[in-house]
CSV table of C-alpha atoms and ligand atoms in Angstrom, one decimal:
chain,number,residue,atom,x,y,z
A,1,MET,CA,-11.8,-21.7,-18.6
A,2,ASP,CA,-8.5,-22.7,-20.1
A,3,LYS,CA,-5.1,-24.1,-18.7
A,4,LEU,CA,-1.6,-23.9,-19.9
A,5,LEU,CA,0.5,-27.1,-20.1
A,6,ILE,CA,4.2,-26.2,-20.1
A,7,THR,CA,7.4,-28.2,-20.2
A,8,GLY,CA,10.6,-26.5,-19.3
A,9,ASN,CA,13.0,-27.3,-22.4
A,10,GLY,CA,15.9,-25.2,-22.1
A,11,PRO,CA,17.0,-21.6,-23.2
A,12,LEU,CA,14.4,-19.3,-25.1
A,13,GLN,CA,15.9,-18.1,-28.5
A,14,GLY,CA,14.7,-15.9,-31.1
A,15,ASP,CA,12.7,-12.7,-31.8
A,16,VAL,CA,9.4,-11.5,-30.2
A,17,ARG,CA,7.3,-8.6,-31.1
A,18,ILE,CA,5.7,-6.4,-28.3
A,19,SER,CA,2.0,-5.4,-28.3
A,20,GLY,CA,0.6,-1.9,-27.2
A,21,ALA,CA,0.5,-1.4,-23.5
A,22,LYS,CA,-2.5,-2.6,-21.6
A,23,ASN,CA,-2.0,0.2,-19.0
A,24,ALA,CA,-2.0,2.9,-21.8
A,25,VAL,CA,-4.8,1.8,-24.0
A,26,LEU,CA,-7.3,1.5,-21.1
A,27,PRO,CA,-7.1,5.2,-20.1
A,28,ILE,CA,-6.8,6.3,-23.7
A,29,LEU,CA,-10.0,4.5,-24.7
A,30,ALA,CA,-11.6,6.1,-21.6
A,31,ALA,CA,-10.3,9.4,-22.8
A,32,THR,CA,-12.1,9.1,-26.3
A,33,LEU,CA,-15.3,10.1,-24.2
A,34,LEU,CA,-13.9,13.5,-23.8
A,35,ALA,CA,-14.0,14.5,-27.6
A,36,ASN,CA,-16.9,15.8,-29.7
A,37,ASN,CA,-16.2,13.3,-32.5
A,38,ALA,CA,-14.4,9.9,-33.4
A,39,SER,CA,-10.8,9.0,-32.5
A,40,THR,CA,-8.9,6.2,-34.2
A,41,ILE,CA,-6.6,4.2,-31.8
A,42,SER,CA,-4.1,1.9,-33.1
A,43,ASN,CA,-1.6,-0.6,-31.9
A,44,VAL,CA,-4.5,-1.8,-29.6
A,45,PRO,CA,-3.7,-5.1,-28.1
A,46,HIS,CA,-6.3,-8.0,-28.2
A,47,LEU,CA,-6.8,-8.4,-24.5
A,48,ASN,CA,-9.7,-9.2,-22.3
A,49,ASP,CA,-9.4,-6.0,-20.5
A,50,VAL,CA,-9.7,-4.1,-23.8
A,51,THR,CA,-12.7,-6.1,-24.8
A,52,THR,CA,-14.4,-5.1,-21.4
A,53,THR,CA,-13.5,-1.5,-22.0
A,54,MET,CA,-15.2,-1.7,-25.4
A,55,ALA,CA,-18.2,-3.3,-24.0
A,56,LEU,CA,-18.4,-0.5,-21.4
A,57,LEU,CA,-18.1,2.2,-24.1
A,58,GLY,CA,-20.6,0.3,-26.2
A,59,ARG,CA,-23.0,0.4,-23.2
A,60,LEU,CA,-22.5,4.1,-22.7
A,61,GLY,CA,-23.7,4.5,-26.3
A,62,CYS,CA,-20.5,4.9,-28.2
A,63,GLN,CA,-20.3,3.6,-31.8
A,64,LEU,CA,-17.3,1.4,-32.1
A,65,THR,CA,-15.6,0.0,-35.2
A,66,MET,CA,-12.8,-2.4,-35.3
A,67,THR,CA,-10.4,-3.3,-38.1
A,68,ASP,CA,-8.3,-6.3,-38.2
A,69,ASN,CA,-5.2,-4.4,-38.0
A,70,MET,CA,-5.5,-3.7,-34.3
A,71,GLN,CA,-7.3,-0.4,-34.7
A,72,VAL,CA,-10.3,0.8,-32.9
A,73,GLU,CA,-12.5,3.8,-34.0
A,74,VAL,CA,-14.6,5.3,-31.1
A,75,ASP,CA,-17.3,7.8,-31.8
A,76,PRO,CA,-18.7,9.1,-28.5
A,77,SER,CA,-21.2,11.5,-30.2
A,78,SER,CA,-24.1,9.1,-29.5
A,79,ILE,CA,-23.6,8.7,-25.7
A,80,ASN,CA,-26.9,8.2,-24.0
A,81,ASP,CA,-25.8,6.5,-20.7
A,82,TYR,CA,-23.5,7.5,-18.0
A,83,THR,CA,-23.2,4.3,-15.9
A,84,ALA,CA,-20.2,1.6,-15.4
A,85,ALA,CA,-22.3,-1.2,-13.9
A,86,TYR,CA,-21.0,-3.5,-11.2
A,87,GLU,CA,-20.6,-6.5,-13.5
A,88,LEU,CA,-18.1,-4.6,-15.8
A,89,VAL,CA,-16.3,-2.9,-12.8
A,90,ARG,CA,-16.0,-6.3,-11.0
A,91,THR,CA,-14.1,-7.8,-13.9
A,92,MET,CA,-11.9,-4.9,-14.6
A,93,ARG,CA,-11.2,-2.1,-11.9
A,94,ALA,CA,-9.8,0.2,-14.6
A,95,SER,CA,-13.5,0.8,-15.6
A,96,ILE,CA,-13.0,3.7,-13.1
A,97,LEU,CA,-11.2,5.6,-15.7
A,98,VAL,CA,-14.6,6.6,-17.3
A,99,LEU,CA,-15.4,8.6,-14.2
A,100,GLY,CA,-13.3,11.7,-14.9
A,101,PRO,CA,-14.2,11.9,-18.6
A,102,LEU,CA,-17.9,11.4,-18.0
A,103,VAL,CA,-18.1,14.1,-15.2
A,104,ALA,CA,-16.0,16.6,-17.0
A,105,ARG,CA,-17.6,16.1,-20.6
A,106,TYR,CA,-21.4,15.2,-19.6
A,107,GLY,CA,-21.6,16.5,-16.1
A,108,GLN,CA,-22.7,13.1,-14.7
A,109,ALA,CA,-21.5,9.6,-14.0
A,110,GLN,CA,-22.3,6.5,-11.9
A,111,VAL,CA,-19.5,4.1,-11.5
A,112,SER,CA,-19.4,1.1,-9.5
A,113,LEU,CA,-17.0,1.2,-6.5
A,114,PRO,CA,-14.3,-1.5,-7.4
A,115,GLY,CA,-13.8,-2.9,-4.0
A,116,GLY,CA,-10.5,-4.7,-3.1
A,117,CYS,CA,-8.7,-7.2,-5.3
A,118,ALA,CA,-6.2,-10.1,-5.1
A,119,ILE,CA,-3.2,-7.7,-4.7
A,120,GLY,CA,-4.7,-5.3,-2.0
A,121,ALA,CA,-7.5,-3.0,-0.9
A,122,ARG,CA,-6.8,-0.4,-3.8
A,123,PRO,CA,-9.1,2.4,-2.6
A,124,VAL,CA,-10.1,5.2,-5.1
A,125,ASN,CA,-10.4,8.0,-2.5
A,126,LEU,CA,-7.9,10.1,-4.3
A,127,HIS,CA,-9.9,10.0,-7.6
A,128,ILE,CA,-13.1,11.1,-5.8
A,129,ASP,CA,-11.3,13.8,-3.6
A,130,GLY,CA,-9.7,15.3,-6.6
A,131,LEU,CA,-12.9,15.3,-8.6
A,132,ARG,CA,-14.6,17.0,-5.7
A,133,ALA,CA,-11.7,19.6,-5.5
A,134,LEU,CA,-12.5,20.3,-9.3
A,135,GLY,CA,-16.2,21.0,-8.4
A,136,ALA,CA,-18.0,17.7,-8.8
A,137,ASP,CA,-20.5,16.8,-6.2
A,138,ILE,CA,-20.0,13.1,-5.4
A,139,ARG,CA,-22.0,10.8,-3.2
A,140,ILE,CA,-21.3,7.2,-2.5
A,141,GLU,CA,-24.6,5.3,-2.6
A,142,ASP,CA,-25.6,1.6,-3.1
A,143,GLY,CA,-22.0,0.6,-4.0
A,144,TYR,CA,-21.9,3.3,-6.5
A,145,ILE,CA,-19.8,6.6,-7.0
A,146,ARG,CA,-22.6,8.9,-8.2
A,147,ALA,CA,-21.1,12.3,-9.5
A,148,ARG,CA,-22.7,15.5,-10.8
A,149,ALA,CA,-21.2,18.6,-11.9
A,150,GLY,CA,-21.6,21.7,-13.9
A,151,ARG,CA,-18.4,22.8,-15.7
A,152,LEU,CA,-15.5,21.8,-13.7
A,153,LYS,CA,-13.2,24.5,-12.2
A,154,GLY,CA,-9.3,24.1,-12.3
A,155,ALA,CA,-7.7,23.5,-8.9
A,156,ARG,CA,-4.4,22.7,-7.2
A,157,LEU,CA,-4.5,18.9,-6.4
A,158,ALA,CA,-1.8,17.6,-4.1
A,159,LEU,CA,-2.0,13.8,-4.1
A,160,ASP,CA,-1.1,12.1,-0.9
A,161,THR,CA,0.0,8.9,-2.7
A,162,VAL,CA,1.4,8.5,-6.3
A,163,THR,CA,-1.6,6.8,-8.0
A,164,VAL,CA,-1.4,6.0,-11.7
A,165,THR,CA,-5.0,5.7,-12.6
A,166,GLY,CA,-5.9,8.4,-10.1
A,167,THR,CA,-3.6,10.8,-12.0
A,168,GLU,CA,-5.1,9.8,-15.2
A,169,ASN,CA,-8.6,10.4,-14.2
A,170,LEU,CA,-7.8,13.9,-12.9
A,171,LEU,CA,-5.8,14.8,-15.8
A,172,MET,CA,-8.6,13.7,-18.1
A,173,ALA,CA,-11.1,15.7,-16.1
A,174,ALA,CA,-8.9,18.7,-15.9
A,175,THR,CA,-8.6,19.1,-19.7
A,176,LEU,CA,-12.2,20.4,-20.0
A,177,ALA,CA,-12.2,22.4,-16.6
A,178,ARG,CA,-12.3,26.2,-16.7
A,179,GLY,CA,-8.9,27.5,-15.8
A,180,GLU,CA,-5.7,26.0,-14.6
A,181,THR,CA,-5.2,22.6,-12.8
A,182,VAL,CA,-2.0,21.6,-11.3
A,183,ILE,CA,-1.7,18.0,-10.2
A,184,GLU,CA,1.2,17.6,-7.6
A,185,ASN,CA,2.8,14.3,-6.7
A,186,ALA,CA,1.5,13.0,-10.1
A,187,ALA,CA,2.4,9.6,-11.4
A,188,ARG,CA,5.3,9.6,-13.9
A,189,GLU,CA,4.6,6.3,-15.6
A,190,PRO,CA,5.2,6.2,-19.4
A,191,GLU,CA,1.5,5.3,-19.6
A,192,VAL,CA,0.5,8.8,-18.2
A,193,VAL,CA,2.9,10.2,-20.7
A,194,ASP,CA,1.3,8.4,-23.5
A,195,LEU,CA,-2.3,9.6,-22.5
A,196,ALA,CA,-1.2,13.1,-22.1
A,197,ARG,CA,0.2,12.9,-25.7
A,198,TYR,CA,-3.1,11.7,-27.1
A,199,LEU,CA,-5.0,14.3,-24.9
A,200,THR,CA,-2.8,17.0,-26.5
A,201,ARG,CA,-3.6,15.8,-29.9
A,202,MET,CA,-7.2,16.3,-29.1
A,203,GLY,CA,-6.6,19.9,-28.3
A,204,ALA,CA,-5.8,19.7,-24.5
A,205,GLN,CA,-3.1,22.0,-23.0
A,206,ILE,CA,-0.9,20.0,-20.8
A,207,SER,CA,2.7,20.4,-19.6
A,208,GLY,CA,4.9,18.5,-17.1
A,209,ALA,CA,3.5,15.0,-18.0
A,210,GLY,CA,6.2,12.5,-17.0
A,211,THR,CA,7.3,14.7,-14.1
A,212,GLY,CA,5.8,15.0,-10.6
A,213,THR,CA,3.9,18.3,-11.4
A,214,ILE,CA,1.5,18.3,-14.3
A,215,HIS,CA,-0.1,21.6,-15.3
A,216,VAL,CA,-3.4,21.6,-17.4
A,217,GLN,CA,-4.9,24.7,-19.0
A,218,GLY,CA,-8.6,23.8,-19.4
A,219,VAL,CA,-10.2,24.2,-22.9
A,220,ASP,CA,-13.8,24.4,-24.1
A,221,GLU,CA,-13.8,21.4,-26.2
A,222,LEU,CA,-11.7,18.5,-27.5
A,223,GLN,CA,-11.7,16.9,-30.9
A,224,GLY,CA,-11.2,13.2,-31.8
A,225,ALA,CA,-7.7,12.4,-32.8
A,226,PRO,CA,-5.5,9.4,-34.1
A,227,HIS,CA,-3.2,8.0,-31.6
A,228,ARG,CA,-0.8,4.9,-31.6
A,229,VAL,CA,-0.5,3.2,-28.4
A,230,VAL,CA,3.0,3.0,-26.7
A,231,PRO,CA,4.4,-0.6,-26.6
A,232,ASP,CA,4.1,-2.5,-23.3
A,233,ARG,CA,7.1,-2.2,-21.1
A,234,ILE,CA,6.0,-4.7,-18.7
A,235,GLU,CA,5.3,-7.3,-21.6
A,236,THR,CA,8.8,-6.4,-22.7
A,237,GLY,CA,10.2,-7.0,-19.2
A,238,THR,CA,8.3,-10.3,-18.8
A,239,PHE,CA,10.0,-11.7,-22.1
A,240,LEU,CA,13.5,-10.6,-21.0
A,241,VAL,CA,13.2,-12.0,-17.7
A,242,ALA,CA,12.0,-15.3,-19.2
A,243,ALA,CA,15.1,-15.2,-21.4
A,244,ALA,CA,17.5,-14.5,-18.6
A,245,ALA,CA,15.9,-17.2,-16.3
A,246,THR,CA,16.3,-19.9,-19.0
A,247,ARG,CA,19.8,-18.7,-19.9
A,248,GLY,CA,18.7,-17.9,-23.3
A,249,LYS,CA,19.1,-15.2,-26.0
A,250,VAL,CA,16.1,-13.2,-27.0
A,251,ARG,CA,15.5,-10.1,-29.1
A,252,VAL,CA,12.5,-7.9,-28.0
A,253,LEU,CA,11.1,-5.9,-31.1
A,254,ASP,CA,8.7,-3.0,-31.2
A,255,THR,CA,9.3,-1.7,-27.8
A,256,VAL,CA,10.8,1.3,-26.1
A,257,PRO,CA,13.8,0.4,-24.1
A,258,GLU,CA,14.1,3.8,-22.4
A,259,ASN,CA,10.7,3.1,-20.6
A,260,LEU,CA,12.2,0.2,-18.6
A,261,THR,CA,15.8,1.4,-17.7
A,262,VAL,CA,15.6,0.3,-14.2
A,263,VAL,CA,14.5,-3.2,-15.2
A,264,LEU,CA,17.3,-3.5,-17.7
A,265,ASP,CA,19.8,-2.3,-15.2
A,266,LYS,CA,18.8,-5.1,-12.9
A,267,LEU,CA,19.0,-7.7,-15.7
A,268,ARG,CA,22.5,-6.4,-16.5
A,269,GLU,CA,23.3,-6.7,-12.7
A,270,SER,CA,22.0,-10.4,-12.9
A,271,GLY,CA,24.7,-11.1,-15.5
A,272,ALA,CA,22.8,-10.5,-18.9
A,273,SER,CA,24.6,-8.8,-21.8
A,274,LEU,CA,22.1,-6.3,-23.3
A,275,THR,CA,22.3,-4.5,-26.6
A,276,GLN,CA,19.6,-2.0,-27.7
A,277,GLY,CA,18.4,0.2,-30.3
A,278,GLU,CA,15.7,2.9,-30.2
A,279,ASP,CA,12.9,0.3,-30.6
A,280,TRP,CA,14.5,-3.1,-29.7
A,281,VAL,CA,16.5,-4.7,-27.0
A,282,GLU,CA,18.5,-8.0,-27.0
A,283,LEU,CA,19.4,-10.0,-23.9
A,284,ASP,CA,22.0,-12.8,-24.0
A,285,MET,CA,22.9,-14.8,-20.8
A,286,ASN,CA,25.7,-16.6,-22.7
A,287,GLY,CA,24.3,-19.9,-21.2
A,288,GLU,CA,25.2,-18.7,-17.6
A,289,ARG,CA,23.1,-19.0,-14.6
A,290,PRO,CA,21.7,-15.6,-13.4
A,291,ARG,CA,23.1,-13.9,-10.2
A,292,ALA,CA,20.6,-12.9,-7.6
A,293,VAL,CA,19.5,-9.3,-7.4
A,294,ASN,CA,17.8,-7.3,-4.8
A,295,ILE,CA,14.6,-5.4,-5.6
A,296,THR,CA,12.5,-2.8,-4.0
A,297,THR,CA,9.4,-1.8,-6.1
A,298,ALA,CA,8.2,1.9,-6.1
A,299,PRO,CA,6.4,4.2,-8.5
A,300,PHE,CA,8.1,5.0,-11.9
A,301,PRO,CA,10.9,5.8,-12.5
A,302,ASP,CA,11.9,3.2,-9.9
A,303,PHE,CA,11.4,-0.5,-10.2
A,304,PRO,CA,7.7,-1.4,-11.3
A,305,THR,CA,5.6,-3.4,-9.1
A,306,ASP,CA,4.2,-5.1,-12.2
A,307,MET,CA,7.8,-6.8,-12.7
A,308,GLN,CA,8.1,-7.9,-9.0
A,309,ALA,CA,6.6,-11.5,-9.5
A,310,GLN,CA,8.7,-12.3,-12.5
A,311,PHE,CA,12.0,-11.2,-10.7
A,312,CYS,CA,10.9,-13.5,-7.8
A,313,VAL,CA,11.2,-16.2,-10.4
A,314,LEU,CA,14.5,-15.0,-11.7
A,315,ASN,CA,16.0,-15.0,-8.1
A,316,ALA,CA,14.5,-18.3,-7.5
A,317,VAL,CA,16.8,-20.0,-10.0
A,318,ALA,CA,19.7,-17.5,-9.4
A,319,GLU,CA,23.1,-18.0,-7.8
A,320,GLY,CA,22.9,-16.5,-4.3
A,321,LYS,CA,20.5,-14.9,-1.8
A,322,SER,CA,18.2,-11.9,-2.6
A,323,ARG,CA,15.6,-9.7,-0.8
A,324,ILE,CA,12.5,-8.5,-2.7
A,325,VAL,CA,10.6,-5.6,-1.0
A,326,GLU,CA,7.2,-4.6,-2.2
A,327,THR,CA,6.2,-1.1,-1.4
A,328,VAL,CA,3.2,-0.3,-3.9
A,329,PHE,CA,0.6,-2.9,-2.8
A,330,GLU,CA,0.0,-4.5,0.5
A,331,ASN,CA,-0.7,-8.0,-0.6
A,332,ARG,CA,1.3,-8.9,-4.0
A,333,PHE,CA,2.9,-12.1,-2.9
A,334,MET,CA,0.3,-14.6,-3.9
A,335,HIS,CA,2.7,-16.2,-6.4
A,336,ILE,CA,5.2,-17.0,-3.6
A,337,SER,CA,3.3,-20.1,-2.2
A,338,GLU,CA,2.9,-21.3,-5.8
A,339,LEU,CA,6.7,-20.9,-6.6
A,340,MET,CA,7.4,-22.7,-3.3
A,341,ARG,CA,5.4,-25.6,-4.4
A,342,MET,CA,7.6,-25.8,-7.4
A,343,GLY,CA,10.7,-26.0,-5.3
A,344,ALA,CA,11.7,-22.3,-4.6
A,345,ALA,CA,13.3,-21.6,-1.4
A,346,MET,CA,11.6,-18.3,-0.4
A,347,ASP,CA,10.5,-16.8,3.0
A,348,ILE,CA,7.7,-14.0,3.4
A,349,ASP,CA,8.2,-11.4,6.2
A,350,GLY,CA,5.5,-8.7,5.9
A,351,ASN,CA,6.4,-6.9,2.6
A,352,THR,CA,9.7,-8.6,2.0
A,353,VAL,CA,10.6,-11.9,0.6
A,354,THR,CA,13.9,-13.5,1.1
A,355,VAL,CA,15.1,-15.9,-1.7
A,356,ASN,CA,17.7,-18.5,-1.7
A,357,GLY,CA,18.5,-19.4,-5.2
A,358,VAL,CA,18.1,-23.2,-6.2
A,359,SER,CA,19.6,-24.6,-9.3
A,360,ARG,CA,16.3,-26.1,-10.8
A,361,LEU,CA,12.5,-25.8,-10.2
A,362,LYS,CA,10.3,-28.8,-10.4
A,363,GLY,CA,7.0,-28.8,-12.5
A,364,ALA,CA,3.8,-28.9,-10.6
A,365,PRO,CA,0.0,-28.0,-10.9
A,366,VAL,CA,-0.3,-24.2,-9.9
A,367,MET,CA,-3.1,-21.5,-9.9
A,368,ALA,CA,-2.8,-18.1,-11.5
A,369,THR,CA,-4.1,-15.6,-8.9
A,370,ASP,CA,-3.6,-12.2,-10.8
A,371,LEU,CA,-2.2,-11.0,-14.0
A,372,ARG,CA,1.6,-10.5,-13.2
A,373,ALA,CA,1.7,-13.6,-10.8
A,374,SER,CA,0.4,-15.6,-13.7
A,375,ALA,CA,3.2,-14.4,-15.9
A,376,SER,CA,5.7,-15.3,-13.3
A,377,LEU,CA,4.3,-18.8,-13.1
A,378,ILE,CA,4.7,-19.3,-16.8
A,379,VAL,CA,8.4,-18.2,-16.5
A,380,ALA,CA,8.9,-20.6,-13.5
A,381,ALA,CA,7.4,-23.5,-15.5
A,382,LEU,CA,10.0,-22.7,-18.4
A,383,VAL,CA,12.8,-23.2,-16.0
A,384,ALA,CA,11.2,-26.3,-14.2
A,385,ASP,CA,12.0,-30.0,-14.8
A,386,GLY,CA,8.9,-31.7,-16.1
A,387,GLU,CA,5.4,-30.5,-16.8
A,388,THR,CA,3.5,-27.6,-15.1
A,389,THR,CA,-0.1,-27.1,-15.4
A,390,VAL,CA,-1.1,-23.3,-15.0
A,391,ARG,CA,-4.9,-23.0,-14.1
A,392,ARG,CA,-7.2,-19.8,-14.1
A,393,VAL,CA,-5.3,-18.5,-17.2
A,394,TYR,CA,-8.1,-15.9,-17.8
A,395,HIS,CA,-5.9,-13.5,-15.5
A,396,ILE,CA,-3.2,-13.9,-18.1
A,397,ASP,CA,-5.6,-13.3,-21.0
A,398,ARG,CA,-6.6,-9.9,-19.3
A,399,GLY,CA,-3.1,-8.4,-19.9
A,400,TYR,CA,-0.8,-10.5,-22.3
A,401,GLU,CA,-1.7,-10.9,-25.9
A,402,ARG,CA,-1.3,-14.3,-27.5
A,403,ILE,CA,1.3,-15.2,-24.7
A,404,GLU,CA,1.5,-18.9,-25.5
A,405,GLU,CA,2.1,-18.1,-29.3
A,406,LYS,CA,4.8,-15.6,-28.5
A,407,PHE,CA,6.5,-18.0,-26.1
A,408,ARG,CA,6.3,-20.9,-28.6
A,409,GLN,CA,8.0,-18.8,-31.1
A,410,LEU,CA,11.0,-18.6,-28.7
A,411,GLY,CA,11.1,-22.5,-28.6
A,412,ALA,CA,9.1,-23.0,-25.4
A,413,GLN,CA,6.8,-26.1,-25.2
A,414,ILE,CA,3.5,-24.6,-24.1
A,415,GLU,CA,0.0,-25.7,-25.0
A,416,ARG,CA,-3.5,-24.3,-24.2
A,417,GLU,CA,-6.2,-26.7,-23.4
A,418,PRO,CA,-9.8,-26.3,-22.0
A,419,ASP,CA,-9.8,-27.0,-18.3
A,420,ASN,CA,-12.7,-29.1,-17.5
B,501,LIG,N1,-4.1,4.3,-3.7
B,501,LIG,C1,-4.9,4.9,-2.7
B,501,LIG,N2,-6.0,5.9,-3.0
B,501,LIG,C2,-6.2,6.0,-4.3
B,501,LIG,C3,-5.5,5.4,-5.3
B,501,LIG,C4,-4.5,4.7,-4.9
B,501,LIG,O1,-4.4,4.7,-1.5
B,501,LIG,O2,-7.4,6.7,-4.5
B,501,LIG,C5,-3.1,3.4,-3.4
B,501,LIG,C6,-3.2,2.0,-3.7
B,501,LIG,O3,-3.9,1.2,-2.9
B,501,LIG,C7,-1.7,1.5,-4.1
B,501,LIG,C8,-1.2,2.7,-4.5
B,501,LIG,O4,-1.9,3.8,-4.2
B,501,LIG,O5,-1.3,1.0,-2.8
B,501,LIG,C9,-0.7,2.8,-5.9
B,501,LIG,O6,-2.0,2.4,-6.7
B,501,LIG,P1,-2.3,3.0,-8.1
B,501,LIG,O7,-3.5,3.8,-8.1
B,501,LIG,O8,-1.1,3.6,-8.7
B,501,LIG,O9,-2.7,1.8,-8.9
B,501,LIG,P2,-3.7,1.8,-10.2
B,501,LIG,O10,-3.7,2.9,-10.7
B,501,LIG,O11,-5.0,1.1,-9.6
B,501,LIG,C10,-2.2,1.0,-12.0
B,501,LIG,C11,-2.0,-0.2,-12.9
B,501,LIG,C12,-1.5,-1.4,-12.2
B,501,LIG,C13,-0.2,-1.2,-11.4
B,501,LIG,C14,-0.4,0.1,-10.6
B,501,LIG,C15,1.1,0.5,-10.0
B,501,LIG,C16,-3.5,0.3,-14.6
B,501,LIG,C17,-4.9,0.0,-15.3
B,501,LIG,N3,-3.2,-0.3,-13.6
B,501,LIG,O12,-3.0,0.5,-11.0
B,501,LIG,O13,-1.3,-2.5,-13.2
B,501,LIG,O14,0.1,-2.3,-10.8
B,501,LIG,O15,-0.8,1.2,-11.4
B,501,LIG,O16,2.0,0.8,-11.0
B,501,LIG,O17,-2.8,1.3,-15.0
B,501,LIG,C18,-1.3,-4.8,-13.9
B,501,LIG,O18,-1.1,-4.3,-15.1
B,501,LIG,O19,-1.0,-5.9,-13.5
B,501,LIG,C19,-1.7,-3.9,-12.7
B,501,LIG,C20,-2.0,-4.2,-11.7
């Protein structure tokens, strides 16, 4: 296991390139299972979650070919197994994304139930209920979701809660169902839209992706297709927050600014000057301390829960008092106690954190607890006096590509070492 040693050394400056989005590439790799033949997916980030997904596809019997320019070819025509085993699902909950494609294309799937995780209980009842409504017979046995089906039948699916991977699983399943499926209260995240774009290239008939109601007209079969994964809006936001917290000037390249409008608005409100083009955005704090901003997380297009931890750090060193309300997950404040150990003045009450900005944080040994919490600890370390050690960085490697290299490029003093 590795640790990161970080010494805060002033404003970040320079350019950084954004990788393909983790939360888009995972459903897209799962969707390759729906086709009769191979798909080539490009702009695939080198992440542990991608490696886990490829291991899972390999175990199902897919042929995988990787090239060194971040391109992966998946040929599902040799599939001979339909199980996502506990060891894989345990390390990556998003393994649940093979459930919809396997049931729709092969009429069977066994996927381990993911269980709770560091940020909340995270049930998958809506995935299961939706697939049942499409005609799958699903039993929960021995910790596994065991599904069987003939050809699925289109249905009207009204989701009680907005769920990103739930919408994706049902969307993928509906592409091969007989007749029309309507997904109401669908997630509108850009990653759902990117998945729909890929499915459409494969021959699926989908309208309304990116709105709250998605219509799918089922087709008999899908063909493999090329697809380039959308840039990661959360990685983009993380670098911009780091730039703002350190009072720096950073240009983020190969991104889609329109996918993080609310985050950019909040950065502006905190005092940042932003300039942007179609695929880049530059943030300049003009050397000033950020101002505190209130945040309430909610599904897209509102403020993303995946940026909440990073904004906790921005507010920790900002001028003034702020409130951060987490409405998506019930337990996503694990970073708060670590930030308080670094000198942040914060108070948690239920799903709300009150923050009183302090002018500096102090370096300390801290522990990463989940992916975005870990990213927030790196940002905190960059604005702290002295050295911070971030342990359990495997959380970060699940979702950020070469994070220490990218931060080093912006002038940060950050080293990775084995943690014995
Ligand atoms: N929920 C249910 N029942 C369900 C599904 C969800 O009650 O069947 C609840 C969850 O417990 C949660 C809420 O609905 O309270 C929203 O959860 P959602 O299903 O949208 O989350 P997810 O699909 O499991 C994805 C991302 C997360 C991101 C959330 C919210 C992927 C692979 N993961 O998770 O990403 O936080 O949407 O935007 O797309 C991350 O990248 O760090 C990360 C955790």
